Amino acid sequence: MTFEEAIKLINTKYPTSQRTTDLVEIKVNKLLDVNHYYYIALHNMNNTLILTDIAESSDILYDISEDRWKELCVKHNIEFNDWHLECEFKSLKDLDNFIALLDEVANVE
């Protein structure tokens, strides 16, 4: 799947905002509230599509221990690399897993 095809697929469920030619912010309203600002991005990294957190949310990651993050990431099939969340995007299921992880952390209904 190309970067453009992935954006079209994501846009069927969530609005996106182009930040750079290779980075698109995915807006998941339930993860953006007064107490939590979890931003998700689709990054085109040498034609590999990666879902990741954006810098604005990285400070929030420190509210939970590293061991707890690793445990949650394993549960949701997400990688935890140097305080960043990442997974390869191949389908909307990957995005759903990423959102489920952040949803669980934020206790958002």
N, CA, C and O of each residue as an XYZ file, in Angstrom:
436
protein
N       0.852     -1.169      0.000
C       0.000      0.000      0.000
C       0.901      1.236      0.000
O       1.918      1.278      0.692
N       0.516      2.226     -0.777
C       1.293      3.466     -0.820
C       0.869      4.382      0.327
O      -0.146      4.154      0.985
N       1.661      5.410      0.546
C       1.359      6.404      1.572
C       0.000      7.050      1.292
O      -0.813      7.214      2.201
N      -0.237      7.411      0.039
C      -1.490      8.056     -0.341
C      -2.683      7.123     -0.148
O      -3.742      7.558      0.304
N      -2.520      5.846     -0.486
C      -3.597      4.868     -0.280
C      -3.899      4.692      1.206
O      -5.058      4.574      1.604
N      -2.856      4.676      2.012
C      -3.034      4.543      3.462
C      -3.808      5.733      4.024
O      -4.692      5.561      4.863
N      -3.477      6.927      3.565
C      -4.179      8.134      4.029
C      -5.662      8.046      3.664
O      -6.524      8.346      4.490
N      -5.958      7.640      2.438
C      -7.362      7.501      2.017
C      -8.093      6.482      2.884
O      -9.242      6.700      3.268
N      -7.435      5.381      3.188
C      -8.037      4.350      4.032
C      -8.304      4.884      5.440
O      -9.388      4.682      5.987
N      -7.333      5.553      6.015
C      -7.489      6.124      7.358
C      -8.608      7.162      7.371
O      -9.383      7.237      8.325
N      -8.687      7.962      6.308
C      -9.720      9.001      6.228
C     -11.137      8.440      6.190
O     -12.094      9.190      6.378
N     -11.292      7.146      5.954
C     -12.633      6.554      6.012
C     -13.141      6.495      7.446
O     -14.345      6.385      7.674
N     -12.223      6.567      8.423
C     -12.602      6.522      9.842
C     -12.225      7.779     10.617
O     -12.939      8.178     11.537
N     -11.118      8.400     10.256
C     -10.583      9.530     11.028
C     -10.066     10.613     10.092
O      -9.504     10.316      9.038
N     -10.258     11.877     10.485
C      -9.667     12.955      9.690
C      -8.151     12.974      9.879
O      -7.632     12.566     10.918
N      -7.470     13.447      8.872
C      -6.015     13.567      8.947
C      -5.605     14.984      8.584
O      -6.367     15.741      7.983
N      -4.396     15.315      8.961
C      -3.836     16.627      8.653
C      -2.387     16.430      8.226
O      -1.576     15.884      8.974
N      -2.073     16.878      7.025
C      -0.718     16.725      6.491
C       0.222     17.687      7.204
O      -0.007     18.897      7.197
N       1.273     17.161      7.817
C       2.265     18.000      8.499
C       3.464     18.254      7.601
O       3.928     19.388      7.484
N       3.962     17.209      6.971
C       5.062     17.311      6.008
C       4.747     16.339      4.880
O       3.719     15.662      4.910
N       5.621     16.267      3.892
C       5.354     15.372      2.765
C       5.343     13.904      3.170
O       4.789     13.068      2.457
N       5.952     13.585      4.310
C       6.009     12.181      4.724
C       5.400     11.923      6.105
O       5.631     10.867      6.693
N       4.623     12.880      6.626
C       4.027     12.721      7.952
C       2.613     13.290      7.966
O       2.388     14.446      7.606
N       1.668     12.458      8.388
C       0.268     12.857      8.478
C      -0.208     12.624      9.903
O      -0.030     11.537     10.454
N      -0.807     13.636     10.491
C      -1.392     13.504     11.826
C      -2.784     12.903     11.694
O      -3.571     13.304     10.836
N      -3.075     11.934     12.557
C      -4.382     11.284     12.577
C      -5.133     11.806     13.798
O      -4.660     11.678     14.928
N      -6.303     12.392     13.563
C      -7.061     13.015     14.653
C      -8.117     12.053     15.193
O      -9.120     11.773     14.537
N      -7.866     11.557     16.401
C      -8.799     10.661     17.077
C      -9.343     11.448     18.267
O      -8.696     11.536     19.311
N     -10.529     12.016     18.103
C     -11.067     12.960     19.091
C     -11.098     12.429     20.511
O     -10.810     13.177     21.446
N     -11.441     11.154     20.705
C     -11.545     10.650     22.074
C     -10.196     10.603     22.778
O     -10.149     10.457     24.000
N      -9.102     10.724     22.038
C      -7.771     10.735     22.649
C      -7.238     12.147     22.858
O      -6.124     12.333     23.347
N      -8.032     13.128     22.489
C      -7.626     14.527     22.633
C      -8.630     15.228     23.535
O      -9.700     15.634     23.081
N      -8.288     15.369     24.807
C      -9.167     16.070     25.731
C      -8.330     16.921     26.681
O      -7.122     17.069     26.492
N      -8.962     17.465     27.678
C      -8.285     18.384     28.591
C      -7.121     17.716     29.317
O      -6.103     18.356     29.579
N      -7.267     16.434     29.640
C      -6.252     15.744     30.431
C      -5.240     14.952     29.614
O      -4.147     14.661     30.098
N      -5.585     14.609     28.408
C      -4.718     13.754     27.598
C      -4.615     14.310     26.187
O      -5.618     14.698     25.588
N      -3.418     14.346     25.670
C      -3.196     14.777     24.290
C      -2.349     13.727     23.600
O      -1.135     13.881     23.472
N      -2.984     12.673     23.163
C      -2.290     11.606     22.468
C      -2.454     11.816     20.966
O      -3.553     11.687     20.427
N      -1.376     12.134     20.316
C      -1.387     12.340     18.876
C      -0.782     11.125     18.195
O       0.222     10.578     18.652
N      -1.394     10.712     17.109
C      -0.899      9.592     16.327
C      -0.530     10.120     14.950
O      -1.206     10.994     14.407
N       0.539      9.588     14.394
C       0.955      9.996     13.060
C       1.220      8.775     12.197
O       1.612      7.715     12.684
N       0.997      8.951     10.915
C       1.427      7.979      9.924
C       2.660      8.569      9.271
O       2.614      9.661      8.704
N       3.764      7.839      9.353
C       5.037      8.324      8.828
C       5.470      7.417      7.683
O       5.528      6.197      7.830
N       5.769      8.024      6.554
C       6.281      7.281      5.407
C       7.798      7.254      5.524
O       8.474      8.222      5.175
N       8.325      6.146      6.014
C       9.752      6.028      6.278
C      10.376      5.119      5.229
O      10.371      3.896      5.370
N      10.910      5.724      4.186
C      11.508      4.947      3.087
C      10.540      3.890      2.557
O      10.903      2.728      2.379
N       9.312      4.316      2.310
C       8.237      3.471      1.783
C       7.756      2.389      2.743
O       7.060      1.462      2.328
N       8.115      2.493      4.009
C       7.525      1.663      5.052
C       6.619      2.576      5.860
O       7.063      3.611      6.358
N       5.365      2.204      5.994
C       4.394      3.044      6.687
C       4.397      2.700      8.165
O       4.132      1.561      8.550
N       4.700      3.694      8.991
C       4.839      3.503     10.427
C       3.820      4.375     11.158
O       3.711      5.571     10.888
N       3.077      3.771     12.083
C       2.252      4.538     13.015
C       3.124      4.854     14.214
O       3.836      3.982     14.713
N       3.076      6.082     14.676
C       3.898      6.479     15.814
C       3.207      7.587     16.591
O       2.273      8.220     16.100
N       3.682      7.811     17.812
C       3.202      8.969     18.557
C       3.981     10.186     18.071
O       5.102     10.064     17.578
N       3.375     11.354     18.217
C       4.031     12.602     17.814
C       4.602     13.261     19.060
O       4.123     13.011     20.166
N       5.599     14.082     18.897
C       6.326     14.705     20.010
C       5.419     15.325     21.064
O       5.745     15.272     22.250
N       4.295     15.909     20.672
C       3.426     16.561     21.644
C       2.929     15.590     22.714
O       2.634     16.004     23.836
N       2.836     14.326     22.382
C       2.329     13.354     23.352
C       3.436     12.655     24.122
O       3.150     11.962     25.099
N       4.671     12.809     23.721
C       5.744     12.012     24.325
C       5.935     12.292     25.811
O       6.277     11.375     26.557
N       5.728     13.521     26.267
C       5.881     13.815     27.694
C       4.888     13.029     28.541
O       5.194     12.661     29.675
N       3.716     12.773     28.006
C       2.692     12.044     28.736
C       3.121     10.602     28.973
O       2.687      9.978     29.941
N       3.953     10.078     28.114
C       4.373      8.689     28.246
C       5.078      8.435     29.567
O       5.047      7.314     30.074
N       5.705      9.443     30.129
C       6.451      9.267     31.367
C       5.557      9.141     32.596
O       6.054      8.869     33.689
N       4.247      9.334     32.439
C       3.319      9.181     33.561
C       3.147      7.722     33.980
O       2.610      7.440     35.051
N       3.598      6.806     33.141
C       3.480      5.372     33.399
C       4.881      4.775     33.347
O       5.720      5.211     32.560
N       5.128      3.775     34.189
C       6.468      3.173     34.220
C       6.798      2.502     32.885
O       5.912      2.084     32.140
N       8.077      2.414     32.615
C       8.533      1.788     31.375
C       8.070      0.330     31.291
O       7.662     -0.135     30.227
N       8.135     -0.382     32.412
C       7.690     -1.781     32.418
C       6.208     -1.902     32.087
O       5.808     -2.816     31.365
N       5.390     -0.989     32.608
C       3.949     -1.010     32.315
C       3.701     -0.720     30.837
O       2.859     -1.363     30.210
N       4.437      0.253     30.277
C       4.298      0.550     28.850
C       4.635     -0.674     28.013
O       3.914     -1.014     27.075
N       5.730     -1.330     28.355
C       6.142     -2.511     27.592
C       5.075     -3.600     27.661
O       4.785     -4.254     26.660
N       4.498     -3.789     28.832
C       3.433     -4.777     29.022
C       2.217     -4.445     28.148
O       1.670     -5.323     27.480
N       1.803     -3.185     28.156
C       0.657     -2.761     27.352
C       0.948     -2.872     25.859
O       0.077     -3.253     25.077
N       2.161     -2.541     25.473
C       2.530     -2.615     24.058
C       2.491     -4.051     23.552
O       2.029     -4.309     22.441
N       2.970     -4.975     24.355
C       2.908     -6.388     23.969
C       1.448     -6.808     23.796
O       1.098     -7.487     22.831
N       0.608     -6.400     24.733
C      -0.822     -6.736     24.689
C      -1.479     -6.258     23.394
O      -2.327     -6.950     22.830
N      -1.078     -5.057     22.923
C      -1.713     -4.448     21.750
C      -0.884     -4.576     20.476
O      -1.216     -3.972     19.456
N       0.193     -5.361     20.530
C       1.041     -5.598     19.359
C       1.671     -4.307     18.816
O       1.703     -4.074     17.608
N       2.165     -3.484     19.731
C       2.824     -2.221     19.404
C       4.246     -2.281     19.953
O       4.481     -2.872     21.007
N       5.187     -1.677     19.248
C       6.569     -1.649     19.732
C       6.784     -0.430     20.619
O       6.231      0.642     20.373
N       7.588     -0.613     21.642
C       7.967      0.470     22.553
C       9.469      0.672     22.388
O      10.261     -0.143     22.862
N       9.864      1.750     21.719
C      11.269      2.013     21.418
C      11.691      3.365     21.966
O      11.265      4.405     21.464
N      12.522      3.350     22.986
C      13.071      4.587     23.537
C      11.973      5.619     23.797
O      12.069      6.765     23.359
N      10.941      5.201     24.505
C       9.807      6.046     24.891
C       8.995      6.542     23.698
O       8.372      7.602     23.765
N       9.000      5.790     22.624
C       8.113      6.074     21.493
C       7.364      4.806     21.137
O       7.899      3.702     21.227
N       6.125      4.984     20.735
C       5.272      3.872     20.335
C       5.307      3.776     18.818
O       5.203      4.791     18.129
N       5.453      2.566     18.294
C       5.539      2.397     16.849
C       4.951      1.063     16.424
O       5.016      0.077     17.158
N       4.380      1.046     15.234
C       4.032     -0.219     14.587
C       3.901      0.038     13.093
O       3.595      1.149     12.660
N       4.135     -0.999     12.327
C       3.985     -0.874     10.885
C       2.496     -0.842     10.551
O       1.711     -1.602     11.118
N       2.112      0.040      9.629
C       0.717      0.158      9.216
C       0.497     -0.666      7.960
O       1.074     -0.389      6.908
N      -0.349     -1.684      8.086
C      -0.711     -2.507      6.935
C      -2.214     -2.509      6.702
O      -2.684     -2.788      5.599
N      -2.973     -2.191      7.772
C      -4.436     -2.157      7.664
C      -4.997     -1.309      8.803
O      -4.267     -0.890      9.701
N      -6.297     -1.067      8.752
C      -6.940     -0.300      9.821
C      -6.856     -1.025     11.158
O      -6.946     -0.382     12.204
N      -6.689     -2.331     11.154
C      -6.538     -3.093     12.399
C      -5.312     -2.611     13.170
O      -5.347     -2.545     14.398
N      -4.238     -2.278     12.473
C      -3.038     -1.758     13.139
C      -3.344     -0.437     13.833
O      -2.900     -0.205     14.957
N      -4.099      0.424     13.166
C      -4.483      1.701     13.767
C      -5.423      1.466     14.946
O      -5.298      2.131     15.974
N      -6.355      0.535     14.813
C      -7.265      0.212     15.918
C      -6.489     -0.267     17.143
O      -6.823      0.105     18.268
N      -5.461     -1.086     16.939
C      -4.623     -1.553     18.053
C      -3.899     -0.390     18.716
O      -3.816     -0.321     19.942
N      -3.379      0.518     17.907
C      -2.657      1.680     18.422
C      -3.592      2.544     19.264
O      -3.231      2.988     20.354
N      -4.795      2.777     18.745
C      -5.786      3.575     19.469
C      -6.207      2.862     20.752
O      -6.362      3.502     21.792
N      -6.391      1.554     20.688
C      -6.788      0.789     21.876
C      -5.746      0.908     22.980
O      -6.096      1.006     24.156
N      -4.481      0.899     22.614
C      -3.408      1.067     23.600
C      -3.524      2.424     24.285
O      -3.524      2.502     25.513
N      -3.621      3.486     23.501
C      -3.711      4.829     24.081
C      -5.023      5.014     24.836
O      -5.070      5.706     25.853
N      -6.074      4.398     24.340
C      -7.375      4.455     24.997
C      -7.293      3.822     26.387
O      -7.828      4.362     27.355
N      -6.631      2.696     26.474
C      -6.474      2.021     27.764
C      -5.648      2.867     28.726
O      -5.972      2.965     29.909
N      -4.598      3.468     28.223
C      -3.736      4.305     29.060
C      -4.498      5.515     29.585
O      -4.365      5.883     30.753
N      -5.292      6.127     28.722
C      -6.010      7.346     29.092
C      -7.306      7.058     29.845
O      -7.909      7.967     30.415
N      -7.739      5.792     29.850
C      -9.030      5.428     30.434
C     -10.150      6.257     29.841
O     -11.055      6.705     30.546
N     -10.077      6.453     28.537
C     -11.074      7.240     27.823
C     -12.213      6.318     27.440
O     -11.995      5.186     27.008
N     -13.415      6.809     27.601
C     -14.578      5.996     27.211
C     -15.007      6.345     25.816
O     -15.968      5.772     25.304
